[in-house]
CSV table of C-alpha atoms in Angstrom, one decimal:
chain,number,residue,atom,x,y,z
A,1,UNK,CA,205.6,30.1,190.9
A,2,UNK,CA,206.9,29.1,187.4
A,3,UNK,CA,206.1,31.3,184.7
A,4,UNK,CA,205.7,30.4,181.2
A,5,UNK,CA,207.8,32.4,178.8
A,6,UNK,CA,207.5,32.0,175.1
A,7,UNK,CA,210.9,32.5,172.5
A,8,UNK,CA,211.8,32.4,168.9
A,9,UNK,CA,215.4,31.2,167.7
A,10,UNK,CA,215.9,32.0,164.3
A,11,UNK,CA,219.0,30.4,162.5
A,12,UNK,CA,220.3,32.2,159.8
A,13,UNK,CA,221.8,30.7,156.6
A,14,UNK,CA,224.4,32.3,154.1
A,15,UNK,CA,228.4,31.5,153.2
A,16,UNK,CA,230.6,34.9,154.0
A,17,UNK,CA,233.7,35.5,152.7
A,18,UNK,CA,236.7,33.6,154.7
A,19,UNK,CA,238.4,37.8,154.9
A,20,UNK,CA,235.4,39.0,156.8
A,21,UNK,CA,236.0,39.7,160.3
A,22,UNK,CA,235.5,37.6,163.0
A,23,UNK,CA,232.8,39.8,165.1
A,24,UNK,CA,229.6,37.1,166.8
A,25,UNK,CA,227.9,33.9,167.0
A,26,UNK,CA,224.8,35.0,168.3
A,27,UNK,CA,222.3,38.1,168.2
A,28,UNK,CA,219.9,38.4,170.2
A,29,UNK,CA,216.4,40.5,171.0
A,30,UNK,CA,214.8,40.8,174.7
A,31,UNK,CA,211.9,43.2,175.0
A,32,UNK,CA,210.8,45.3,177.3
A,33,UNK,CA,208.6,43.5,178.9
A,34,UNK,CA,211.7,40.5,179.1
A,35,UNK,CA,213.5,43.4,180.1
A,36,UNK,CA,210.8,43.9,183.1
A,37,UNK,CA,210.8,40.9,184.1
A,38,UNK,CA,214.3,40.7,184.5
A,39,UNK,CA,215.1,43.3,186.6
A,40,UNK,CA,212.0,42.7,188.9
A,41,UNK,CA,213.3,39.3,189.4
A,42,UNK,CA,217.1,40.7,189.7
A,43,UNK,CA,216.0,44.1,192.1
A,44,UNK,CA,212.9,43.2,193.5
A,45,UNK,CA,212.2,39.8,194.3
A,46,UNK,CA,215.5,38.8,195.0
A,47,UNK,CA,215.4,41.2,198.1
A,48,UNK,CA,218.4,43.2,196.3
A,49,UNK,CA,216.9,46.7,196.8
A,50,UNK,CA,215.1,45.9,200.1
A,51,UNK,CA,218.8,44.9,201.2
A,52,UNK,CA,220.4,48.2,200.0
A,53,UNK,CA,218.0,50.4,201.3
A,54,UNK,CA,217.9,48.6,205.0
A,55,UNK,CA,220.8,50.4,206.1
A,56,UNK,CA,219.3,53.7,205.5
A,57,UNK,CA,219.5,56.2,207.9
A,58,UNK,CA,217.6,59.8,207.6
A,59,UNK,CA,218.8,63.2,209.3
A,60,UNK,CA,217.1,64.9,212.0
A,61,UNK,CA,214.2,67.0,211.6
A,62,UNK,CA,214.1,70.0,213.4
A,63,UNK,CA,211.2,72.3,213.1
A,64,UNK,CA,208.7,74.5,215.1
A,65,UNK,CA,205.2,74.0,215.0
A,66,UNK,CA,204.0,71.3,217.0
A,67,UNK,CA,201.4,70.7,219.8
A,68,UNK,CA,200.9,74.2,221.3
A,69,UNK,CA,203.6,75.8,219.0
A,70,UNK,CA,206.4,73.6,221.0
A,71,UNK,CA,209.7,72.7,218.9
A,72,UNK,CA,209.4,69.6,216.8
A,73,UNK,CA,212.0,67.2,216.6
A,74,UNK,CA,212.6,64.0,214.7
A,75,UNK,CA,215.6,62.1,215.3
A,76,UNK,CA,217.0,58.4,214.8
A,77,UNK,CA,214.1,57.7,211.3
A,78,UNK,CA,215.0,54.8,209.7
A,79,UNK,CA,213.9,52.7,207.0
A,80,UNK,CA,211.8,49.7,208.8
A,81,UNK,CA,210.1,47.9,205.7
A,82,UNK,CA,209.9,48.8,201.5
A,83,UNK,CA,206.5,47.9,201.1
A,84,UNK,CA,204.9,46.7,197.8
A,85,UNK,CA,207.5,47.5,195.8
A,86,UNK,CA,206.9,47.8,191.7
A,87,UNK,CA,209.4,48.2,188.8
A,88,UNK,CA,208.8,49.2,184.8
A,89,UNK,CA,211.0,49.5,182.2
A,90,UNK,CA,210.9,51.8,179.2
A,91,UNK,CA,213.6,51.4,176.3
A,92,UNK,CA,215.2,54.3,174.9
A,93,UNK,CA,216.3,54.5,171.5
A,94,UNK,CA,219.7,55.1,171.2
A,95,UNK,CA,220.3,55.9,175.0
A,96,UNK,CA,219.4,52.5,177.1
A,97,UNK,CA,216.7,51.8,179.9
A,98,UNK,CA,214.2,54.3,181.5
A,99,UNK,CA,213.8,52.3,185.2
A,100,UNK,CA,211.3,53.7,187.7
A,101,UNK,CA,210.6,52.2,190.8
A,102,UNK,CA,207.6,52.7,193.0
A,103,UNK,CA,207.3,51.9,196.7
A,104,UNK,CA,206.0,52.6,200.3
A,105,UNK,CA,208.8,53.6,202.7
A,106,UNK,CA,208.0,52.7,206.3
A,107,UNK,CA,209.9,55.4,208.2
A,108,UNK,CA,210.3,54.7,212.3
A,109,UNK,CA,212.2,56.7,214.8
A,110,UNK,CA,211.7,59.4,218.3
A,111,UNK,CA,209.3,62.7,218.0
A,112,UNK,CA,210.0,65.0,220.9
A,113,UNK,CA,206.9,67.7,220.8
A,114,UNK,CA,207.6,69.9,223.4
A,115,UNK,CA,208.8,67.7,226.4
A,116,UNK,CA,206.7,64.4,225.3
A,117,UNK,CA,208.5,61.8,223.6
A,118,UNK,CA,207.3,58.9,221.7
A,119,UNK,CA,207.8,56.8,218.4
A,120,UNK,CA,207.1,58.2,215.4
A,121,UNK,CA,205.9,56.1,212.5
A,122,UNK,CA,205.9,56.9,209.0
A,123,UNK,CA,204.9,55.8,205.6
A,124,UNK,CA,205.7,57.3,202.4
A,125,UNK,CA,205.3,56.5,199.0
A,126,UNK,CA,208.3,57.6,196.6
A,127,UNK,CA,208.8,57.2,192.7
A,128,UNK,CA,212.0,56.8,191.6
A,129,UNK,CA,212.6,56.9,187.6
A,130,UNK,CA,216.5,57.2,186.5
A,131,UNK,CA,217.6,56.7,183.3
A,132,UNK,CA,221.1,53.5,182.7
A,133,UNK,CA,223.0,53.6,179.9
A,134,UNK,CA,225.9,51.0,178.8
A,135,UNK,CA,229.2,52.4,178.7
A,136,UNK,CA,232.9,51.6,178.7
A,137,UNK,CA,232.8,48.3,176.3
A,138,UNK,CA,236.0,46.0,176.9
A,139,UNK,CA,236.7,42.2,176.6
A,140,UNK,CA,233.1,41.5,176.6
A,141,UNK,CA,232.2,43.5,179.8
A,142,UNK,CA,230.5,47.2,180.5
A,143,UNK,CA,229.6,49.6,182.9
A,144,UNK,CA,226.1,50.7,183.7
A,145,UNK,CA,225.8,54.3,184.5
A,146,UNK,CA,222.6,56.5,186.3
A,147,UNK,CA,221.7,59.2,185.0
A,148,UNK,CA,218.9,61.6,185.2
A,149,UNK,CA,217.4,60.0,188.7
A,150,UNK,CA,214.6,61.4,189.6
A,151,UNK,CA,212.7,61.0,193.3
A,152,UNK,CA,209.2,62.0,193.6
A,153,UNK,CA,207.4,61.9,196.9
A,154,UNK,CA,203.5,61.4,197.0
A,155,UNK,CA,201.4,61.0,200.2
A,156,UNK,CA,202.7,60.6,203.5
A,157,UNK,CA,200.7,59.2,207.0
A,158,UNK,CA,202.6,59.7,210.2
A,159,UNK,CA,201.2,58.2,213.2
A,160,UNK,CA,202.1,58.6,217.0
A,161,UNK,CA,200.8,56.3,220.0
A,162,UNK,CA,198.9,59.9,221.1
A,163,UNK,CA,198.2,61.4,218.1
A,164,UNK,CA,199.1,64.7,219.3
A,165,UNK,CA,200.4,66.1,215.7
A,166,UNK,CA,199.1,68.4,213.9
A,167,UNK,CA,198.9,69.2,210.3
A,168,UNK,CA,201.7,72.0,210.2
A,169,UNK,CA,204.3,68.6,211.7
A,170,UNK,CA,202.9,66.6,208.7
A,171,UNK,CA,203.7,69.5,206.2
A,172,UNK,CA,207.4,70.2,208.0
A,173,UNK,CA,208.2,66.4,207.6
A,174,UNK,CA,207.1,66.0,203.8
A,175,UNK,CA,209.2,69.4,203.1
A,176,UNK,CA,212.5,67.9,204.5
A,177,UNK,CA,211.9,64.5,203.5
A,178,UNK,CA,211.3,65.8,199.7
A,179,UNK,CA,214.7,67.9,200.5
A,180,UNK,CA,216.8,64.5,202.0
A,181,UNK,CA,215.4,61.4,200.6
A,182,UNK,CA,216.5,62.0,196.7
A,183,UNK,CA,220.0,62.2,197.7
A,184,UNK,CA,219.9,59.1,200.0
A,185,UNK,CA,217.8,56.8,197.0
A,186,UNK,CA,219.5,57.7,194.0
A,187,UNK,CA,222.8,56.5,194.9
A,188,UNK,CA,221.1,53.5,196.2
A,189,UNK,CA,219.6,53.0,192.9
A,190,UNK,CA,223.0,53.3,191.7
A,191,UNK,CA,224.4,51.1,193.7
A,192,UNK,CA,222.0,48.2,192.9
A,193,UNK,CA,222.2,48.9,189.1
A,194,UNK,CA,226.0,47.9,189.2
A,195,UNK,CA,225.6,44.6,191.1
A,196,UNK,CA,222.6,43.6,188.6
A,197,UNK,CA,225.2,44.6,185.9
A,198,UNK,CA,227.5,42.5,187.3
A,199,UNK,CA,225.3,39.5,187.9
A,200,UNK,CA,224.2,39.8,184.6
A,201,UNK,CA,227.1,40.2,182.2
A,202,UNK,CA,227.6,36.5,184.4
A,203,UNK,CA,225.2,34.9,181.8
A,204,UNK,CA,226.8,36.7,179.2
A,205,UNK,CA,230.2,35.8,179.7
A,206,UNK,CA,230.5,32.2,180.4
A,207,UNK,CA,232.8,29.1,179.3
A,208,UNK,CA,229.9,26.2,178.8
A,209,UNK,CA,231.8,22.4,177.9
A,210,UNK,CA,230.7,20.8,175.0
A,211,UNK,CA,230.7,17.4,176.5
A,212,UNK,CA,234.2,16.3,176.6
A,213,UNK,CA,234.9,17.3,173.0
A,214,UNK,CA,235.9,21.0,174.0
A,215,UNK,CA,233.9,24.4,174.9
A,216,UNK,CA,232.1,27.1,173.6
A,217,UNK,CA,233.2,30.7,175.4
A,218,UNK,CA,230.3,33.2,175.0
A,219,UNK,CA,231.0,36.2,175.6
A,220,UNK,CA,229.2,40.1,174.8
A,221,UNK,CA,230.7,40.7,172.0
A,222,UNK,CA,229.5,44.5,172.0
A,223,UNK,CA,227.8,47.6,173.5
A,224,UNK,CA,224.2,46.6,174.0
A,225,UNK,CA,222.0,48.6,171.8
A,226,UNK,CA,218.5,49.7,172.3
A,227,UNK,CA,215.7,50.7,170.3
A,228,UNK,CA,212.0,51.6,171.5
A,229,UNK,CA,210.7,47.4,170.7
A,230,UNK,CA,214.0,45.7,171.7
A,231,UNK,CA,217.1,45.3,173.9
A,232,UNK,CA,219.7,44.1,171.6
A,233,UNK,CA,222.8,42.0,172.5
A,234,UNK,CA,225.6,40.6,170.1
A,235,UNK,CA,227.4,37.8,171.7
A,236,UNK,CA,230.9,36.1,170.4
A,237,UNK,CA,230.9,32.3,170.5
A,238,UNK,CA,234.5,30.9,170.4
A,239,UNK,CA,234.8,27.2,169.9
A,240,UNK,CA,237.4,25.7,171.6
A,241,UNK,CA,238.8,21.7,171.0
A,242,UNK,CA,240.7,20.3,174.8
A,243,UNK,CA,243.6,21.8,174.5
A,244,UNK,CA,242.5,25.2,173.8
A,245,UNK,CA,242.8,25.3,170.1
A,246,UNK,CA,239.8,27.6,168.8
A,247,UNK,CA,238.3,26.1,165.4
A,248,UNK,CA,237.5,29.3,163.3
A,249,UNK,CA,234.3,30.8,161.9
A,250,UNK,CA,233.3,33.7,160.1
A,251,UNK,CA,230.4,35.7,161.5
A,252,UNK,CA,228.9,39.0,161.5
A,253,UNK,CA,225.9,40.4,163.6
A,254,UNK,CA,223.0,40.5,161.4
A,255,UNK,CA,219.2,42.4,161.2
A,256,UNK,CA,216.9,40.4,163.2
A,257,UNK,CA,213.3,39.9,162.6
A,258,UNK,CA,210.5,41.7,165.2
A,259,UNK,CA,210.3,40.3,167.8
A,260,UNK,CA,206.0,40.1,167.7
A,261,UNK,CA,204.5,38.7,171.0
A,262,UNK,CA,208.3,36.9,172.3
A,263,UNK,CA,210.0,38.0,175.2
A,264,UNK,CA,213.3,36.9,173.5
A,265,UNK,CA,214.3,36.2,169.8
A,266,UNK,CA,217.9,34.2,169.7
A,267,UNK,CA,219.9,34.0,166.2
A,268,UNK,CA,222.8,31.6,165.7
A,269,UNK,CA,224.6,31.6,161.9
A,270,UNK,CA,225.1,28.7,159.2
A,271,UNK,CA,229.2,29.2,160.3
A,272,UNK,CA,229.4,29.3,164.0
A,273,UNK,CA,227.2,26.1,163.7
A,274,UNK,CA,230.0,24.7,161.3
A,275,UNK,CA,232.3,25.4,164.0
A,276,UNK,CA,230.4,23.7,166.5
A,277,UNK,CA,229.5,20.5,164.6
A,278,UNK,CA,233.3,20.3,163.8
A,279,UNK,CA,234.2,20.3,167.3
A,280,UNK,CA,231.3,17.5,167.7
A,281,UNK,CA,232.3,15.3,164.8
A,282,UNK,CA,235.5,14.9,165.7
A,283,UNK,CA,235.8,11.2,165.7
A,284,UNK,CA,238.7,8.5,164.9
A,285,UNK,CA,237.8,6.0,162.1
A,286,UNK,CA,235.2,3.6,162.9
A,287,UNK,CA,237.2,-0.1,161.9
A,288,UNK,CA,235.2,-3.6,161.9
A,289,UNK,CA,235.9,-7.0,160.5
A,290,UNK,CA,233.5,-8.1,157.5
A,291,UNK,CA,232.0,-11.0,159.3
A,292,UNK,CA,228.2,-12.4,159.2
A,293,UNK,CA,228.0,-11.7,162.5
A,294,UNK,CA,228.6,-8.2,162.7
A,295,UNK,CA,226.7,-5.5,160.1
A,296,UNK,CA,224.3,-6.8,157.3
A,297,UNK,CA,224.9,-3.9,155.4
A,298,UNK,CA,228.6,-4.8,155.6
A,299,UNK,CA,228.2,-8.5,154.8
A,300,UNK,CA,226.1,-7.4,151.6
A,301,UNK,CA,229.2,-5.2,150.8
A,302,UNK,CA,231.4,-7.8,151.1
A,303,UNK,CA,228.8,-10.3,149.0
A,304,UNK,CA,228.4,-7.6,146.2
A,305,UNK,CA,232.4,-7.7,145.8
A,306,UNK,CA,232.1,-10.9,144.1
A,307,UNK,CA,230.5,-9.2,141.3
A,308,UNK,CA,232.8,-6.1,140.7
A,309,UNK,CA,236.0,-7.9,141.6
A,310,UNK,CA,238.1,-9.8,138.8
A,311,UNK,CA,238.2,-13.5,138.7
A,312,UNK,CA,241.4,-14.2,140.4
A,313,UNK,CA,240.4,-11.5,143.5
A,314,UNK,CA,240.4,-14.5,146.3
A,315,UNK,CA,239.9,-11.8,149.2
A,316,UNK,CA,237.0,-11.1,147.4
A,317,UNK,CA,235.7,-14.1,147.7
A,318,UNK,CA,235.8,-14.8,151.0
A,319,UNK,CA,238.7,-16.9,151.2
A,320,UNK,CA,240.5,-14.1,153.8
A,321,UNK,CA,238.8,-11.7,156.4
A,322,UNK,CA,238.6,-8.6,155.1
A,323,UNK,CA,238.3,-5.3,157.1
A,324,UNK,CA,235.9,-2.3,156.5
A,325,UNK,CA,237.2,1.6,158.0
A,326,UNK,CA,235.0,4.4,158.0
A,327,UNK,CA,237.0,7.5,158.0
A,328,UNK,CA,235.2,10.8,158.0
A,329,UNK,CA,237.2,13.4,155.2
A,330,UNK,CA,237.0,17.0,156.2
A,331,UNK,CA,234.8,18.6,158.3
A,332,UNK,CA,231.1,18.5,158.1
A,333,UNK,CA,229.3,22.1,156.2
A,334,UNK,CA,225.9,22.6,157.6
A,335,UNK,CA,223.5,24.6,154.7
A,336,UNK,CA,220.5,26.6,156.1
A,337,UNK,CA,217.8,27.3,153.6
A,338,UNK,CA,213.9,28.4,154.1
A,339,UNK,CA,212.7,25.9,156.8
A,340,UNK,CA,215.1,23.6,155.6
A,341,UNK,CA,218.6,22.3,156.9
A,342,UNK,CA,220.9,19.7,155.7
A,343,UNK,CA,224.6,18.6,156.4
A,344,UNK,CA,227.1,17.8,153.4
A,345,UNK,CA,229.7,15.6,154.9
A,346,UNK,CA,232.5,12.8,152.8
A,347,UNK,CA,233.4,9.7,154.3
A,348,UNK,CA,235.8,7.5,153.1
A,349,UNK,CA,234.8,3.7,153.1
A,350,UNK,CA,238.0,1.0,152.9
A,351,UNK,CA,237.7,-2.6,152.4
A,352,UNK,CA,240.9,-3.8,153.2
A,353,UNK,CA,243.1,-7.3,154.1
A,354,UNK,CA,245.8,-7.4,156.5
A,355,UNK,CA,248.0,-10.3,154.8
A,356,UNK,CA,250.3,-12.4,157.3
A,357,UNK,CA,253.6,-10.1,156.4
A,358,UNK,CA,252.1,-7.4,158.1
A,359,UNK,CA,251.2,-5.5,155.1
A,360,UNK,CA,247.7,-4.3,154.1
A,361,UNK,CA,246.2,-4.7,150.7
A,362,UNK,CA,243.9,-2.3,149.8
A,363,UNK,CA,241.0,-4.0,147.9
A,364,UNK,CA,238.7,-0.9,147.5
A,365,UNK,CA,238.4,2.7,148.7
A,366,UNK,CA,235.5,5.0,148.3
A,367,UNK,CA,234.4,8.6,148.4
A,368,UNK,CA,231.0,9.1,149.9
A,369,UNK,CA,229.6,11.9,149.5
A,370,UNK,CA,226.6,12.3,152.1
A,371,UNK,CA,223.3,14.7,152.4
A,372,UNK,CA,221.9,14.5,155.8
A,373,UNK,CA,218.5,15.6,156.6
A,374,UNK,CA,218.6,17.9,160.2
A,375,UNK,CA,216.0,17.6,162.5
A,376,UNK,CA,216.4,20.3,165.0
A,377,UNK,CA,214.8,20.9,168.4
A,378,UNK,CA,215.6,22.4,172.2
A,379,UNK,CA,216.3,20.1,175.1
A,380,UNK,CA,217.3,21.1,178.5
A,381,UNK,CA,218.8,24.5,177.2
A,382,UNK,CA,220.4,22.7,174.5
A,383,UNK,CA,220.2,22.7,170.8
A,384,UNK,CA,220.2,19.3,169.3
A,385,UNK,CA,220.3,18.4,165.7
A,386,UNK,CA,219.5,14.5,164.8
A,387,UNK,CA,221.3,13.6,161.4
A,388,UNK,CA,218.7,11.3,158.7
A,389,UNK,CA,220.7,9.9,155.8
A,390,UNK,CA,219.0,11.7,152.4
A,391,UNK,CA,221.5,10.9,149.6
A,392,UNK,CA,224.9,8.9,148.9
A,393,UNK,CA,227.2,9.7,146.1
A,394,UNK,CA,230.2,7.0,145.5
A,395,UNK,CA,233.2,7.9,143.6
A,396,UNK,CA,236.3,4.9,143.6
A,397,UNK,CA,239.9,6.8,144.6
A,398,UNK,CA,241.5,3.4,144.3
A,399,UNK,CA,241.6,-0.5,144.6
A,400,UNK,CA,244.9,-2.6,144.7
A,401,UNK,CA,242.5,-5.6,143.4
A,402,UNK,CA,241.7,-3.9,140.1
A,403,UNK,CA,237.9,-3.1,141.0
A,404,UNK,CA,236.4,-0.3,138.5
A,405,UNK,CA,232.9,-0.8,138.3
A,406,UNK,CA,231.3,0.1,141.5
A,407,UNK,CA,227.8,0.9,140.5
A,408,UNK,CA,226.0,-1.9,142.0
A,409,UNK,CA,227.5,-0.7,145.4
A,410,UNK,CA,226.0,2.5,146.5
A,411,UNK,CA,222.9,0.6,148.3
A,412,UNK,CA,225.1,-1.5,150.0
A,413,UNK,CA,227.4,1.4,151.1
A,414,UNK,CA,224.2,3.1,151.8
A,415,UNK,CA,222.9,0.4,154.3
A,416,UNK,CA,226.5,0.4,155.5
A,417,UNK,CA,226.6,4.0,156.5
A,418,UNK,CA,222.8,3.9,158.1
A,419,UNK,CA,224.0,1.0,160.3
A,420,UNK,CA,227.3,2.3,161.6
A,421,UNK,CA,228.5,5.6,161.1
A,422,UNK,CA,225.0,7.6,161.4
A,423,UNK,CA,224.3,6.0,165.1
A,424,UNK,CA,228.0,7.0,165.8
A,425,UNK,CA,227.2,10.4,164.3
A,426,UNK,CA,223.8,11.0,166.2
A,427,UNK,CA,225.9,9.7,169.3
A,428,UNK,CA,228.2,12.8,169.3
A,429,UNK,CA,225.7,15.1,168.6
A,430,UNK,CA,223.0,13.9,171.3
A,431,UNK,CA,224.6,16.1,174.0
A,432,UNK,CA,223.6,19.0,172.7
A,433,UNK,CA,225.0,22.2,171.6
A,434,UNK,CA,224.6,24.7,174.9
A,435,UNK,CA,223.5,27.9,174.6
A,436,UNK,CA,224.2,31.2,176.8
A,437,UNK,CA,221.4,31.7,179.8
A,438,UNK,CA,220.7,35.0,178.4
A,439,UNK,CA,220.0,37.3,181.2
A,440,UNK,CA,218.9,34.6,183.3
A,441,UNK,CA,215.7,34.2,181.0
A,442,UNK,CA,214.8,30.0,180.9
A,443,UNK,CA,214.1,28.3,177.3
A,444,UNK,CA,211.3,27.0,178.7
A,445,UNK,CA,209.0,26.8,175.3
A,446,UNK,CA,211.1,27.2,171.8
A,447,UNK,CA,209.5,28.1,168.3
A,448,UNK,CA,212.3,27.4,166.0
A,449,UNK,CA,212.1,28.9,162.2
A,450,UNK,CA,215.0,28.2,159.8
């Protein structure tokens, strides 16, 4: 069965200073009911503490007091079946995860009353609480430790083929199953705790590619920290071009908002999304010929040339080919404000003639200086953001030609950019930016808040 579990990313905006300390991408929230699911799925439905506890093998039990005052003894009980297993979760503050466990124990093995022998069945239910706390942080990995395990034992039903047992049996095997069983669970307990941790810090800890462009190594960045509402994890993000060379951010954890009626609330920052849109943006200039049958917006650029270009400008008339490059300048700056997020990014627009010597005669260049609308949304597990041109701003950095009046140009440059470079753009970042399969839990359904 697939369950339905609800989320809120929450992107958060605001320039640090480039001497702050390198120390997360992401925070992130699970509550304890997350929390509950989690380890059910990890401990209980997996099989993982019906595996553990298979093996377990009980001592004897000697005792007098059986049918007609004959010795009693119990030997070879082993656990057949956990039945209808349970697990909760409480969250400490400040300590980590109260886990208590709840189950029927289906005991089997030989009774000897007297001189009859037969097999002895028994069920008992047991409550196991134990307290795991986070210790021993290093290079994004922890150990769990169990402390304060406590095993209860409620009712027990034993049952023989003749039924020749008599309360004062019942009352000897509850006394040294109370006395045994705590010492054979609790390491169990333990045990299982440590291969959850493991499997775990596995979706913690994990190089993801970026498409071919590079990777993103996340990686538990910190102690998990706990308060009574929320398990809280901070998580690095390094973002890593082929090659290995990791493009820079700065980053610090920040306070995240409550978590209301989510299992799991997911913050990334304004600057590890720079880093990651620089890794995705990374793209050689885009070069064309200005010829009717390849852009509109570029043959009305070359058209509008006519007007801005002095008299005796015969590329600028069409009497040679000319070229058009698209160059971006810099790396892109995405800005996160209330609901709201935009990308500033320059490109540089050349017009240009290769002439027969092998030369190039630069007939215009231009700054453009770009706002992008954002649109953001999850798909797959990914985050993708879909670029909308809002604004253009043109500044001239040169022309060999003598052009200095390029006014009339921005809605040509405009169309220019819309038609070529923004498709590119979109292109590169329609893969999506991947994000860490925290705890296992699936982004199933996203609310998104900016």
């Amino acid at each position: 069965m697939t369950v339905l579990k609800l989320f809120g990313i929450i992107f958060f905006g605001g320039l640090l200073s480039p001497s702050q300390e390198v120390l997360s991408g992401l925070s992130c929230a699970v509550s304890p009911r997350a929390m509950q699911n989690v380890l059910s799925d990890a401990i209980i439905h997996n099989g993982l503490l019906q595996q553990h506890l298979q093996g377990l093998v009980l001592p004897n039990i000697m005792g007098e007091g059986g049918l007609l005052n004959s010795p009693t003894s119990i030997t070879g009980l082993h656990l057949v079946q956990v039945r209808l297993p349970r697990l909760s979760v409480v969250l400490l503050p400040g300590i980590g995860v109260q886990l208590t466990i709840g189950a029927k124990l289906q005991l089997s093995g030989n009774c000897l009353v007297g001189l009859l022998s037969e097999l002895i069945d028994i069920l008992v239910d047991v409550n196991i609480t134990a307290n795991i706390k986070c210790t021993n942080f290093e290079s994004g990995t922890v150990q769990v430790v169990t402390e304060d395990c406590l095993c209860i034992l409620g009712a027990i039903k034993i049952k023989v083929l003749s039924g020749l047992l008599t309360l004062s049996v019942n009352e000897m095997v509850l006394r040294q199953l109370t006395a045994t069983l705590p010492a054979l669970l609790c390491p169990v307990v333990d045990i299982v705790m440590n291969l959850v941790n493991i499997q775990l810090l596995g979706t913690l800890n994990a190089v993801i590619p970026v498409g071919t462009a590079g990777t993103i190594h996340y990686q538990l960045a910190s102690v998990p920290y706990t308060s009574g509402k929320f398990l809280g994890l901070d998580l690095d993000g390094a973002v890593k071009q082929v090659g290995g060379i990791t493009i820079p951010h700065d980053s610090s954890p920040s306070a995240l908002p409550p978590l209301m009626d989510r299992l799991m609330l997911l913050a990334m920052r304004q600057n590890f999304l720079n880093a990651i849109l620089t890794l995705l943006l990374r793209m050689p200039p885009q070069t064309f010929p200005c010829t009717p049958d390849v852009f509109s917006g570029a043959n009305r650029l070359h058209e509008a040339l006519w007007t801005v270009a002095p008299a005796g400008c015969s590329p600028c008339r069409g009497t040679s080919p000319l070229n058009i490059r698209l160059t971006l300048g810099g790396n892109p700056l995405i800005l996160l404000e209330e609901n709201k997020a935009s990308v500033e990014l320059s490109v540089l627009i050349q017009v240009f003639l290769n002439r027969l010597d092998g030369s190039v005669l630069n007939v215009l260049l231009l700054k453009a200086d770009l706002g992008l609308n954002v649109r953001v949304s999850i798909v797959g597990g990914r985050l993708v953001l879909r670029l909308a041109l809002r604004s253009t701003s043109l500044s001239l950095e040169s022309s060999d030609v003598g052009i200095s009046n390029i006014s009339i140009l921005k809605p040509h440059c405009s169309s220019l950019l819309m038609e070529t470079l923004l498709p590119v753009m979109n292109g590169a970042l329609s893969i999506g930016i991947p994000l860490p399969n925290v705890l296992g839990i699936p982004l199933i359904k996203v609310d998104i808040q900016i």
